[in-house]
Tab-separated table of C-alpha atoms and ligand atoms in Angstrom:
chain	number	residue	atom	x	y	z
A	1108	UNK	CA	20.544	17.867	-8.805
A	1109	UNK	CA	18.017	15.512	-7.162
A	1110	UNK	CA	14.849	17.326	-6.162
A	1111	UNK	CA	13.521	17.355	-2.628
A	1112	UNK	CA	10.055	16.066	-1.743
A	1113	UNK	CA	10.099	18.271	1.356
A	1114	UNK	CA	7.339	20.829	1.234
A	1115	UNK	CA	5.917	22.701	4.191
A	1116	UNK	CA	2.341	23.795	3.712
A	1117	UNK	CA	1.732	21.760	0.543
A	1118	UNK	CA	-1.872	21.584	1.706
A	1119	UNK	CA	-2.085	25.365	1.621
A	1120	UNK	CA	-1.247	25.544	-2.089
A	1121	UNK	CA	-3.960	25.734	-4.708
A	1122	UNK	CA	-4.461	22.659	-6.911
A	1123	UNK	CA	-2.726	24.535	-9.750
A	1124	UNK	CA	0.286	25.263	-7.534
A	1125	UNK	CA	0.440	21.642	-6.397
A	1126	UNK	CA	0.354	20.470	-9.990
A	1127	UNK	CA	3.184	22.879	-10.811
A	1128	UNK	CA	5.223	21.347	-7.947
A	1129	UNK	CA	4.485	17.875	-9.348
A	1130	UNK	CA	5.513	18.898	-12.844
A	1131	UNK	CA	8.793	20.246	-11.498
A	1132	UNK	CA	9.471	17.171	-9.366
A	1133	UNK	CA	8.308	14.373	-11.658
A	1134	UNK	CA	8.428	15.950	-15.103
A	1135	UNK	CA	4.689	15.544	-15.700
A	1136	UNK	CA	3.597	16.953	-19.040
A	1137	UNK	CA	0.766	19.483	-19.422
A	1138	UNK	CA	-1.339	16.676	-20.846
A	1139	UNK	CA	-0.740	14.465	-17.796
A	1140	UNK	CA	-1.482	17.300	-15.395
A	1141	UNK	CA	-4.647	17.945	-17.416
A	1142	UNK	CA	-5.687	14.290	-17.097
A	1143	UNK	CA	-5.239	14.409	-13.320
A	1144	UNK	CA	-7.543	17.415	-13.116
A	1145	UNK	CA	-10.172	15.769	-15.296
A	1146	UNK	CA	-12.061	13.934	-12.530
A	1147	UNK	CA	-10.706	10.466	-13.049
A	1148	UNK	CA	-8.894	10.624	-16.377
A	1149	UNK	CA	-10.446	7.355	-17.540
A	1150	UNK	CA	-12.544	7.131	-20.692
A	1151	UNK	CA	-15.668	4.974	-20.939
A	1152	UNK	CA	-14.084	3.013	-23.803
A	1153	UNK	CA	-11.109	2.128	-21.631
A	1154	UNK	CA	-13.320	1.320	-18.633
A	1155	UNK	CA	-15.309	-1.047	-20.868
A	1156	UNK	CA	-12.095	-2.951	-21.558
A	1157	UNK	CA	-11.187	-3.201	-17.876
A	1158	UNK	CA	-14.295	-4.813	-16.342
A	1159	UNK	CA	-17.721	-6.073	-17.386
A	1160	UNK	CA	-21.130	-4.380	-17.383
A	1161	UNK	CA	-19.670	-0.878	-17.100
A	1162	UNK	CA	-22.153	1.891	-16.410
A	1163	UNK	CA	-19.868	4.699	-15.229
A	1164	UNK	CA	-17.193	5.660	-12.746
A	1165	UNK	CA	-16.674	5.954	-9.007
A	1166	UNK	CA	-13.963	8.620	-8.696
A	1167	UNK	CA	-11.775	8.761	-5.584
A	1168	UNK	CA	-9.550	11.767	-4.778
A	1169	UNK	CA	-5.852	11.462	-5.568
A	1170	UNK	CA	-3.601	13.281	-3.082
A	1171	UNK	CA	0.161	13.615	-2.807
A	1172	UNK	CA	2.030	12.824	0.390
A	1173	UNK	CA	5.169	14.936	0.625
A	1174	UNK	CA	8.453	14.799	2.583
A	1175	UNK	CA	9.261	11.120	1.945
A	1176	UNK	CA	12.925	10.178	2.003
A	1177	UNK	CA	13.422	6.451	1.420
A	1178	UNK	CA	16.860	4.873	1.029
A	1179	UNK	CA	18.237	8.388	0.587
A	1180	UNK	CA	15.898	9.174	-2.334
A	1181	UNK	CA	13.103	11.745	-2.287
A	1182	UNK	CA	9.627	10.600	-3.267
A	1183	UNK	CA	6.275	12.242	-3.773
A	1184	UNK	CA	3.657	9.624	-2.953
A	1185	UNK	CA	0.376	9.512	-4.909
A	1186	UNK	CA	-2.426	8.212	-2.706
A	1187	UNK	CA	-5.981	7.448	-3.849
A	1188	UNK	CA	-8.289	7.380	-0.845
A	1189	UNK	CA	-11.674	8.642	0.312
A	1190	UNK	CA	-10.703	9.082	3.986
A	1191	UNK	CA	-9.591	12.518	5.223
A	1192	UNK	CA	-6.338	12.898	7.196
A	1193	UNK	CA	-4.511	9.911	5.704
A	1194	UNK	CA	-2.429	11.901	3.197
A	1195	UNK	CA	-1.694	14.636	5.740
A	1196	UNK	CA	-0.747	12.057	8.373
A	1197	UNK	CA	1.669	10.274	6.023
A	1198	UNK	CA	3.279	13.603	5.091
A	1199	UNK	CA	3.667	14.555	8.772
A	1200	UNK	CA	5.249	11.245	9.707
A	1201	UNK	CA	7.629	11.512	6.735
A	1202	UNK	CA	8.592	15.016	7.913
A	1203	UNK	CA	9.344	13.669	11.412
A	1204	UNK	CA	11.548	10.959	9.913
A	1205	UNK	CA	13.637	13.274	7.686
A	1206	UNK	CA	16.077	14.654	10.298
A	1207	UNK	CA	17.355	11.140	11.061
A	1208	UNK	CA	17.662	10.155	7.384
A	1209	UNK	CA	14.109	9.054	6.557
A	1210	UNK	CA	13.137	5.439	5.947
A	1211	UNK	CA	15.350	2.508	5.004
A	1212	UNK	CA	13.658	-0.205	3.008
A	1213	UNK	CA	14.535	-3.467	1.300
A	1214	UNK	CA	12.727	-6.408	-0.258
A	1215	UNK	CA	13.121	-10.007	-1.320
A	1216	UNK	CA	12.999	-11.184	-4.933
A	1217	UNK	CA	9.427	-10.866	-6.276
A	1218	UNK	CA	8.562	-14.551	-5.954
A	1219	UNK	CA	4.890	-15.536	-6.057
A	1220	UNK	CA	3.494	-18.953	-5.201
A	1221	UNK	CA	1.101	-20.898	-7.439
A	1222	UNK	CA	-0.789	-23.822	-5.906
A	1223	UNK	CA	-1.984	-26.974	-7.636
A	1224	UNK	CA	-4.388	-29.096	-5.615
A	1225	UNK	CA	-4.443	-32.845	-6.324
A	1226	UNK	CA	-7.079	-34.999	-4.613
A	1227	UNK	CA	-7.670	-38.736	-4.621
A	1228	UNK	CA	-3.944	-39.458	-4.539
A	1229	UNK	CA	-3.609	-42.986	-3.113
A	1230	UNK	CA	-0.145	-42.599	-1.617
A	1231	UNK	CA	0.285	-38.818	-1.185
A	1232	UNK	CA	3.641	-38.918	0.641
A	1233	UNK	CA	5.121	-41.189	-2.009
A	1234	UNK	CA	3.546	-39.019	-4.732
A	1235	UNK	CA	5.063	-35.932	-3.158
A	1236	UNK	CA	8.554	-37.320	-3.667
A	1237	UNK	CA	7.659	-38.429	-7.195
A	1238	UNK	CA	6.574	-34.868	-8.048
A	1239	UNK	CA	9.741	-33.432	-6.525
A	1240	UNK	CA	11.883	-35.874	-8.474
A	1241	UNK	CA	10.374	-34.492	-11.687
A	1242	UNK	CA	10.846	-30.870	-10.790
A	1243	UNK	CA	12.899	-30.100	-13.917
A	1244	UNK	CA	10.126	-31.245	-16.270
A	1245	UNK	CA	7.553	-29.193	-14.331
A	1246	UNK	CA	9.724	-26.065	-14.347
A	1247	UNK	CA	10.473	-26.461	-18.061
A	1248	UNK	CA	6.791	-26.622	-18.981
A	1249	UNK	CA	5.956	-23.734	-16.650
A	1250	UNK	CA	8.661	-21.595	-18.219
A	1251	UNK	CA	7.406	-22.281	-21.747
A	1252	UNK	CA	4.266	-20.297	-20.881
A	1253	UNK	CA	5.785	-16.819	-20.781
A	1254	UNK	CA	8.833	-16.214	-22.983
A	1255	UNK	CA	8.718	-12.474	-22.244
A	1256	UNK	CA	9.080	-13.039	-18.504
A	1257	UNK	CA	11.965	-15.440	-19.182
A	1258	UNK	CA	13.668	-12.900	-21.437
A	1259	UNK	CA	13.442	-10.385	-18.588
A	1260	UNK	CA	15.179	-12.810	-16.229
A	1261	UNK	CA	12.064	-14.041	-14.432
A	1262	UNK	CA	10.244	-17.374	-14.488
A	1263	UNK	CA	9.429	-20.443	-12.430
A	1264	UNK	CA	12.332	-21.122	-10.074
A	1265	UNK	CA	11.343	-23.992	-7.831
A	1266	UNK	CA	8.706	-26.571	-6.943
A	1267	UNK	CA	7.646	-27.772	-3.533
A	1268	UNK	CA	4.901	-30.103	-2.276
A	1269	UNK	CA	2.946	-30.609	0.908
A	1270	UNK	CA	0.361	-33.127	2.040
A	1271	UNK	CA	-2.724	-31.706	3.765
A	1272	UNK	CA	-5.105	-33.750	5.894
A	1273	UNK	CA	-8.644	-32.450	5.451
A	1274	UNK	CA	-12.161	-33.654	6.340
A	1275	UNK	CA	-12.540	-34.877	2.736
A	1276	UNK	CA	-9.269	-36.767	2.712
A	1277	UNK	CA	-5.595	-36.130	2.055
A	1278	UNK	CA	-4.588	-33.651	-0.628
A	1279	UNK	CA	-1.272	-33.167	-2.317
A	1280	UNK	CA	-0.526	-29.505	-2.889
A	1281	UNK	CA	2.221	-28.709	-5.358
A	1282	UNK	CA	3.615	-25.188	-5.149
A	1283	UNK	CA	5.345	-23.372	-7.988
A	1284	UNK	CA	7.677	-20.522	-7.049
A	1285	UNK	CA	7.743	-17.915	-9.777
A	1286	UNK	CA	9.928	-14.831	-10.047
A	1287	UNK	CA	7.453	-12.314	-11.484
A	1288	UNK	CA	9.951	-9.454	-11.917
A	1289	UNK	CA	7.962	-6.219	-12.364
A	1290	UNK	CA	4.502	-7.791	-12.673
A	1291	UNK	CA	2.151	-8.537	-9.808
A	1292	UNK	CA	2.151	-11.980	-11.348
A	1293	UNK	CA	-1.358	-13.396	-10.978
A	1294	UNK	CA	-1.777	-13.976	-14.721
A	1295	UNK	CA	1.533	-15.651	-15.312
A	1296	UNK	CA	1.380	-17.773	-12.165
A	1297	UNK	CA	-2.173	-18.959	-12.896
A	1298	UNK	CA	-1.222	-19.766	-16.493
A	1299	UNK	CA	1.788	-21.774	-15.332
A	1300	UNK	CA	-0.235	-23.611	-12.666
A	1301	UNK	CA	-2.864	-24.590	-15.244
A	1302	UNK	CA	-0.214	-25.681	-17.729
A	1303	UNK	CA	1.597	-28.049	-15.375
A	1304	UNK	CA	-1.564	-29.567	-13.843
A	1305	UNK	CA	-1.651	-32.493	-16.341
A	1306	UNK	CA	1.900	-33.494	-15.334
A	1307	UNK	CA	0.839	-33.488	-11.678
A	1308	UNK	CA	-2.161	-35.703	-12.516
A	1309	UNK	CA	0.045	-38.057	-14.496
A	1310	UNK	CA	2.653	-38.361	-11.725
A	1311	UNK	CA	0.242	-38.628	-8.803
A	1312	UNK	CA	-2.645	-40.504	-10.367
A	1313	UNK	CA	-4.931	-38.002	-8.615
A	1314	UNK	CA	-7.356	-35.402	-9.891
A	1315	UNK	CA	-6.333	-31.756	-9.990
A	1316	UNK	CA	-8.963	-29.215	-8.990
A	1317	UNK	CA	-7.559	-25.783	-8.091
A	1318	UNK	CA	-4.663	-24.181	-9.980
A	1319	UNK	CA	-4.254	-20.689	-8.609
A	1320	UNK	CA	-1.882	-18.105	-7.135
A	1321	UNK	CA	-1.625	-17.720	-3.349
A	1322	UNK	CA	-2.019	-14.205	-2.016
A	1323	UNK	CA	-0.033	-15.140	1.051
A	1324	UNK	CA	3.138	-14.033	-0.713
A	1325	UNK	CA	5.652	-15.039	1.939
A	1326	UNK	CA	8.453	-15.119	-0.658
A	1327	UNK	CA	7.751	-11.530	-1.727
A	1328	UNK	CA	8.351	-9.500	1.389
A	1329	UNK	CA	8.996	-5.797	1.759
A	1330	UNK	CA	10.613	-4.298	4.835
A	1331	UNK	CA	11.164	-0.772	6.069
A	1332	UNK	CA	12.618	0.762	9.197
A	1333	UNK	CA	12.919	4.200	10.701
A	1334	UNK	CA	14.592	5.819	13.680
A	1335	UNK	CA	13.258	9.054	15.064
A	1336	UNK	CA	14.846	11.223	17.729
A	1337	UNK	CA	12.513	11.671	20.680
A	1338	UNK	CA	12.488	15.478	20.177
A	1339	UNK	CA	11.212	15.001	16.607
A	1340	UNK	CA	8.274	12.869	17.729
A	1341	UNK	CA	7.206	15.058	20.663
A	1342	UNK	CA	9.387	13.883	23.568
A	1343	UNK	CA	10.046	10.717	25.522
A	1344	UNK	CA	6.516	10.493	26.849
A	1345	UNK	CA	5.185	10.283	23.299
A	1346	UNK	CA	7.800	7.602	22.523
A	1347	UNK	CA	6.530	5.636	25.541
A	1348	UNK	CA	2.950	6.139	24.366
A	1349	UNK	CA	3.743	4.809	20.893
A	1350	UNK	CA	5.571	1.766	22.259
A	1351	UNK	CA	2.718	1.068	24.626
A	1352	UNK	CA	0.190	1.432	21.764
A	1353	UNK	CA	2.191	-1.155	19.832
A	1354	UNK	CA	2.269	-3.504	22.830
A	1355	UNK	CA	-1.513	-3.097	23.153
A	1356	UNK	CA	-1.889	-4.250	19.545
A	1357	UNK	CA	0.540	-7.124	20.112
A	1358	UNK	CA	-1.518	-8.281	23.107
A	1359	UNK	CA	-5.029	-7.824	21.744
A	1360	UNK	CA	-6.412	-8.791	18.316
A	1361	UNK	CA	-9.237	-6.240	18.627
A	1362	UNK	CA	-6.728	-3.403	18.827
A	1363	UNK	CA	-4.391	-5.166	16.386
A	1364	UNK	CA	-6.992	-5.174	13.589
A	1365	UNK	CA	-7.246	-1.377	13.859
A	1366	UNK	CA	-3.466	-0.993	14.163
A	1367	UNK	CA	-2.992	-2.952	10.935
A	1368	UNK	CA	-5.901	-1.137	9.297
A	1369	UNK	CA	-4.030	2.119	9.843
A	1370	UNK	CA	-0.953	0.651	8.132
A	1371	UNK	CA	-3.070	-0.495	5.193
A	1372	UNK	CA	-4.603	2.991	4.889
A	1373	UNK	CA	-1.264	4.058	3.436
A	1374	UNK	CA	-0.354	0.937	1.491
A	1375	UNK	CA	-3.743	0.534	-0.143
A	1376	UNK	CA	-3.942	4.218	-1.082
A	1377	UNK	CA	-0.665	3.861	-3.008
A	1378	UNK	CA	-1.843	0.545	-4.473
A	1379	UNK	CA	-5.073	2.091	-5.709
A	1380	UNK	CA	-3.281	5.130	-7.140
A	1381	UNK	CA	-0.916	2.860	-9.081
A	1382	UNK	CA	-3.640	0.494	-10.349
A	1383	UNK	CA	-2.560	-2.439	-8.199
A	1384	UNK	CA	-4.746	-5.205	-6.798
A	1385	UNK	CA	-5.728	-3.837	-3.395
A	1386	UNK	CA	-7.618	-6.968	-2.336
A	1387	UNK	CA	-4.578	-9.168	-2.980
A	1388	UNK	CA	-2.470	-6.878	-0.801
A	1389	UNK	CA	-5.030	-6.783	2.020
A	1390	UNK	CA	-5.456	-10.566	1.968
A	1391	UNK	CA	-1.701	-11.135	1.970
A	1392	UNK	CA	-1.023	-8.615	4.737
A	1393	UNK	CA	-3.638	-9.938	7.168
A	1394	UNK	CA	-2.820	-13.593	6.488
A	1395	UNK	CA	0.845	-12.747	7.104
A	1396	UNK	CA	-0.096	-10.975	10.321
A	1397	UNK	CA	-1.751	-14.218	11.480
A	1398	UNK	CA	0.942	-16.613	10.244
A	1399	UNK	CA	2.053	-17.635	13.753
A	1400	UNK	CA	-1.510	-18.630	14.601
A	1401	UNK	CA	-1.961	-15.398	16.506
A	1402	UNK	CA	-2.999	-12.204	14.676
A	1403	UNK	CA	-0.119	-9.755	15.255
A	1404	UNK	CA	0.932	-6.216	14.332
A	1405	UNK	CA	2.737	-5.795	11.014
A	1406	UNK	CA	4.965	-3.157	12.616
A	1407	UNK	CA	7.138	-3.178	15.727
A	1408	UNK	CA	7.937	-0.054	17.788
A	1409	UNK	CA	10.754	0.073	20.341
A	1410	UNK	CA	12.510	2.648	22.478
A	1411	UNK	CA	16.294	2.530	22.159
A	1412	UNK	CA	18.872	3.180	24.890
A	1413	UNK	CA	18.845	6.934	24.090
A	1414	UNK	CA	15.076	7.081	24.490
A	1415	UNK	CA	14.580	7.486	20.710
A	1416	UNK	CA	11.961	5.637	18.707
A	1417	UNK	CA	12.725	2.745	16.331
A	1418	UNK	CA	10.084	1.295	14.054
A	1419	UNK	CA	10.041	-1.515	11.543
A	1420	UNK	CA	7.581	-3.234	9.250
A	1421	UNK	CA	7.599	-6.486	7.292
A	1422	UNK	CA	4.809	-7.749	5.083
A	1423	UNK	CA	4.172	-9.367	1.704
A	1424	UNK	CA	3.706	-6.775	-1.016
A	1425	UNK	CA	2.671	-8.222	-4.363
A	1426	UNK	CA	2.525	-5.046	-6.414
A	1427	UNK	CA	3.566	-4.511	-9.995
A	1428	UNK	CA	4.579	-1.692	-12.309
A	1429	UNK	CA	3.642	-3.514	-15.522
A	1430	UNK	CA	0.494	-5.339	-16.585
A	1431	UNK	CA	-3.107	-5.063	-15.444
A	1432	UNK	CA	-4.454	-1.654	-14.566
A	1433	UNK	CA	-0.961	-0.271	-13.878
A	1434	UNK	CA	-0.772	0.446	-17.595
A	1435	UNK	CA	-4.398	0.307	-18.690
A	1436	UNK	CA	-5.405	3.125	-16.350
A	1437	UNK	CA	-3.951	6.487	-17.383
A	1438	UNK	CA	-3.937	7.828	-13.820
A	1439	UNK	CA	-2.084	4.738	-12.584
A	1440	UNK	CA	0.567	5.426	-15.218
A	1441	UNK	CA	0.847	9.027	-14.070
A	1442	UNK	CA	1.055	7.913	-10.430
A	1443	UNK	CA	3.942	5.616	-11.296
A	1444	UNK	CA	5.647	8.502	-13.066
A	1445	UNK	CA	5.168	10.737	-10.013
A	1446	UNK	CA	6.694	8.021	-7.823
A	1447	UNK	CA	9.565	7.527	-10.243
A	1448	UNK	CA	9.987	3.873	-9.232
A	1449	UNK	CA	12.036	1.725	-11.605
A	1450	UNK	CA	10.941	-1.730	-10.456
A	1451	UNK	CA	8.170	-3.561	-8.636
A	1452	UNK	CA	10.590	-4.107	-5.767
A	1453	UNK	CA	11.205	-0.386	-5.433
A	1454	UNK	CA	7.429	0.187	-5.426
A	1455	UNK	CA	6.995	-2.460	-2.696
A	1456	UNK	CA	9.724	-0.813	-0.623
A	1457	UNK	CA	8.042	2.585	-0.964
A	1458	UNK	CA	4.706	1.049	0.047
A	1459	UNK	CA	6.272	-0.559	3.123
A	1460	UNK	CA	7.757	2.812	4.138
A	1461	UNK	CA	4.382	4.517	3.608
A	1462	UNK	CA	2.682	1.841	5.754
A	1463	UNK	CA	5.215	2.396	8.524
A	1464	UNK	CA	4.798	6.179	8.275
A	1465	UNK	CA	1.017	5.863	8.396
A	1466	UNK	CA	1.218	3.698	11.493
A	1467	UNK	CA	3.629	6.125	13.155
A	1468	UNK	CA	1.296	9.043	12.478
A	1469	UNK	CA	-1.721	7.177	13.842
A	1470	UNK	CA	0.026	5.925	16.993
A	1471	UNK	CA	1.567	9.320	17.651
A	1472	UNK	CA	-1.789	11.043	17.343
A	1473	UNK	CA	-3.501	8.412	19.474
A	1474	UNK	CA	-0.791	8.487	22.130
A	1475	UNK	CA	-0.595	12.294	22.220
A	1476	UNK	CA	-3.609	14.431	21.360
A	1477	UNK	CA	-6.038	11.716	20.221
A	1478	UNK	CA	-7.037	11.076	16.631
A	1479	UNK	CA	-10.077	13.316	16.484
A	1480	UNK	CA	-8.228	16.644	16.621
A	1481	UNK	CA	-6.397	15.978	13.352
A	1482	UNK	CA	-9.494	14.474	11.762
A	1483	UNK	CA	-11.625	17.399	12.864
A	1484	UNK	CA	-9.154	20.013	11.623
A	1485	UNK	CA	-9.277	18.504	8.152
A	1486	UNK	CA	-12.971	17.896	8.267
A	1487	UNK	CA	-13.478	21.522	9.323
A	1488	UNK	CA	-11.363	22.766	6.420
A	1489	UNK	CA	-13.440	20.646	4.027
A	1490	UNK	CA	-16.612	22.164	5.444
A	1491	UNK	CA	-15.135	25.675	5.128
A	1492	UNK	CA	-14.274	24.986	1.475
A	1493	UNK	CA	-17.760	23.568	0.892
A	1494	UNK	CA	-19.145	26.836	2.242
A	1495	UNK	CA	-17.159	28.665	-0.441
A	1496	UNK	CA	-14.010	29.734	1.464
A	1497	UNK	CA	-10.569	29.459	-0.145
A	1498	UNK	CA	-6.905	29.720	0.927
A	1499	UNK	CA	-6.138	31.345	4.272
A	1500	UNK	CA	-9.763	32.216	4.849
A	1501	UNK	CA	-10.693	28.521	4.745
A	1502	UNK	CA	-7.985	27.859	7.363
A	1503	UNK	CA	-9.231	30.646	9.628
A	1504	UNK	CA	-12.827	29.481	9.391
A	1505	UNK	CA	-11.749	25.901	10.084
A	1506	UNK	CA	-9.734	26.956	13.127
A	1507	UNK	CA	-12.686	28.906	14.526
A	1508	UNK	CA	-15.073	25.994	14.038
A	1509	UNK	CA	-12.644	23.578	15.717
A	1510	UNK	CA	-12.115	25.890	18.706
A	1511	UNK	CA	-15.881	26.414	19.024
A	1512	UNK	CA	-16.451	22.656	18.455
A	1513	UNK	CA	-19.125	23.599	15.903
A	1514	UNK	CA	-18.046	22.016	12.656
A	1515	UNK	CA	-21.126	22.567	10.543
A	1516	UNK	CA	-21.891	23.976	7.121
A	1517	UNK	CA	-24.302	26.609	8.471
A	1518	UNK	CA	-21.615	27.854	10.916
A	1519	UNK	CA	-19.010	27.872	8.127
A	1520	UNK	CA	-21.349	30.040	6.019
A	1521	UNK	CA	-21.886	32.450	8.920
A	1522	UNK	CA	-18.143	32.696	9.506
A	1523	UNK	CA	-17.564	33.210	5.793
A	1524	UNK	CA	-19.909	36.189	5.852
A	1525	UNK	CA	-18.279	37.499	9.065
A	1526	UNK	CA	-14.581	36.898	8.335
A	1527	UNK	CA	-14.830	37.204	4.564
A	1528	UNK	CA	-15.716	40.845	4.854
A	1529	UNK	CA	-12.794	41.610	7.201
A	1530	UNK	CA	-9.240	42.342	6.025
A	1531	UNK	CA	-7.042	39.238	6.515
B	352	MEV	C1	-8.218	5.215	10.953
B	352	MEV	O1	-8.496	5.064	9.587
B	352	MEV	C2	-6.960	4.464	11.316
B	352	MEV	C3	-6.630	4.445	12.794
B	352	MEV	O2	-7.745	3.963	13.526
B	352	MEV	C4	-5.448	3.517	12.967
B	352	MEV	C5	-5.105	3.211	14.414
B	352	MEV	O3	-5.979	3.292	15.282
B	352	MEV	O4	-3.931	2.848	14.622
B	352	MEV	C6	-6.339	5.813	13.315
């Protein structure tokens, strides 16, 4: 029987209990659970092979967002992030979405775009048609670069060209459309772009400079939607507040940047946990948000005729489950196992749903009680734990500090002495 990701009070469990839940849900081995506990799970030797000039590590906590139901399947979501409240907020939003069936997500084929820049082309519009007329030769050479990708059903699919007018003259940009299957694709696309550059020079008579992937992955989109009954979100007034928060973002780029930042809190945390290129995702998301010439929200929130809340998200998600750090980093491998995704598209769909959930949680908190209450509750619990409290006692100390509005280590220590000596 499929296991449920629903778990009330996951945050109240000890780390050992949480790991036991993970083992049950995702079939993690003792060794994998041990690696997770081992402050980063990455050896210096492996780190040395990942980047240059290694001197050590910068560990980030890995948390698990619970309650996610996406396309009828339960997911536990590994999230690597330094900011408190994000994992709890995602779990809360996923819990709100469950009664109406959770999130529904879909995606396009994983097509990435490689760009080849030719300058000094005398007749760029004529050259554009010459390049297009030799598309088959270009695709053939591109596809000779990665036989493994071809054997998996991927590869360069199409070629397009555009002429740009710039202060240093006209440029002919040739674009290669590559189905990257389960890889993020930067390596293969860059290799293909470099390989076909001599053909472009020969056809156009120009000089090729840049041969590089575009992170504005408009052919690799992920979408998710959710419908939530007004009672599950806190009533019609909260629905109105969320819709009005969305409209604020749609009308004002200053608010919109923060709105989209909240979405990326979720997406980037999953990307980091799974060893994906977070900068590529950020660049793609914000460029996509500005594609109309006006920076806009990546999500849309509406109230339907019953007064219930509908939300949707669409953005480029160039994330892979093979290649790069997804396999080189042992924790990324474990994160992918916890997620149980079978393809890069499934991962992108999960990320889109997490982004939508994160945005819902933020807008709901902002429209209802304000963001600080949730932040402070978590912050207070962290302070209580730092003071040495555990389990229920940490919760009680945190609650007291929040109600007194004194969230400080010295107060947590006092309360630990006071409450710790009382029967629970
Ligand atoms: C904080 O990391 C994210 C929020 O500011 C997002 C938002 O305002 O929508 C809460």
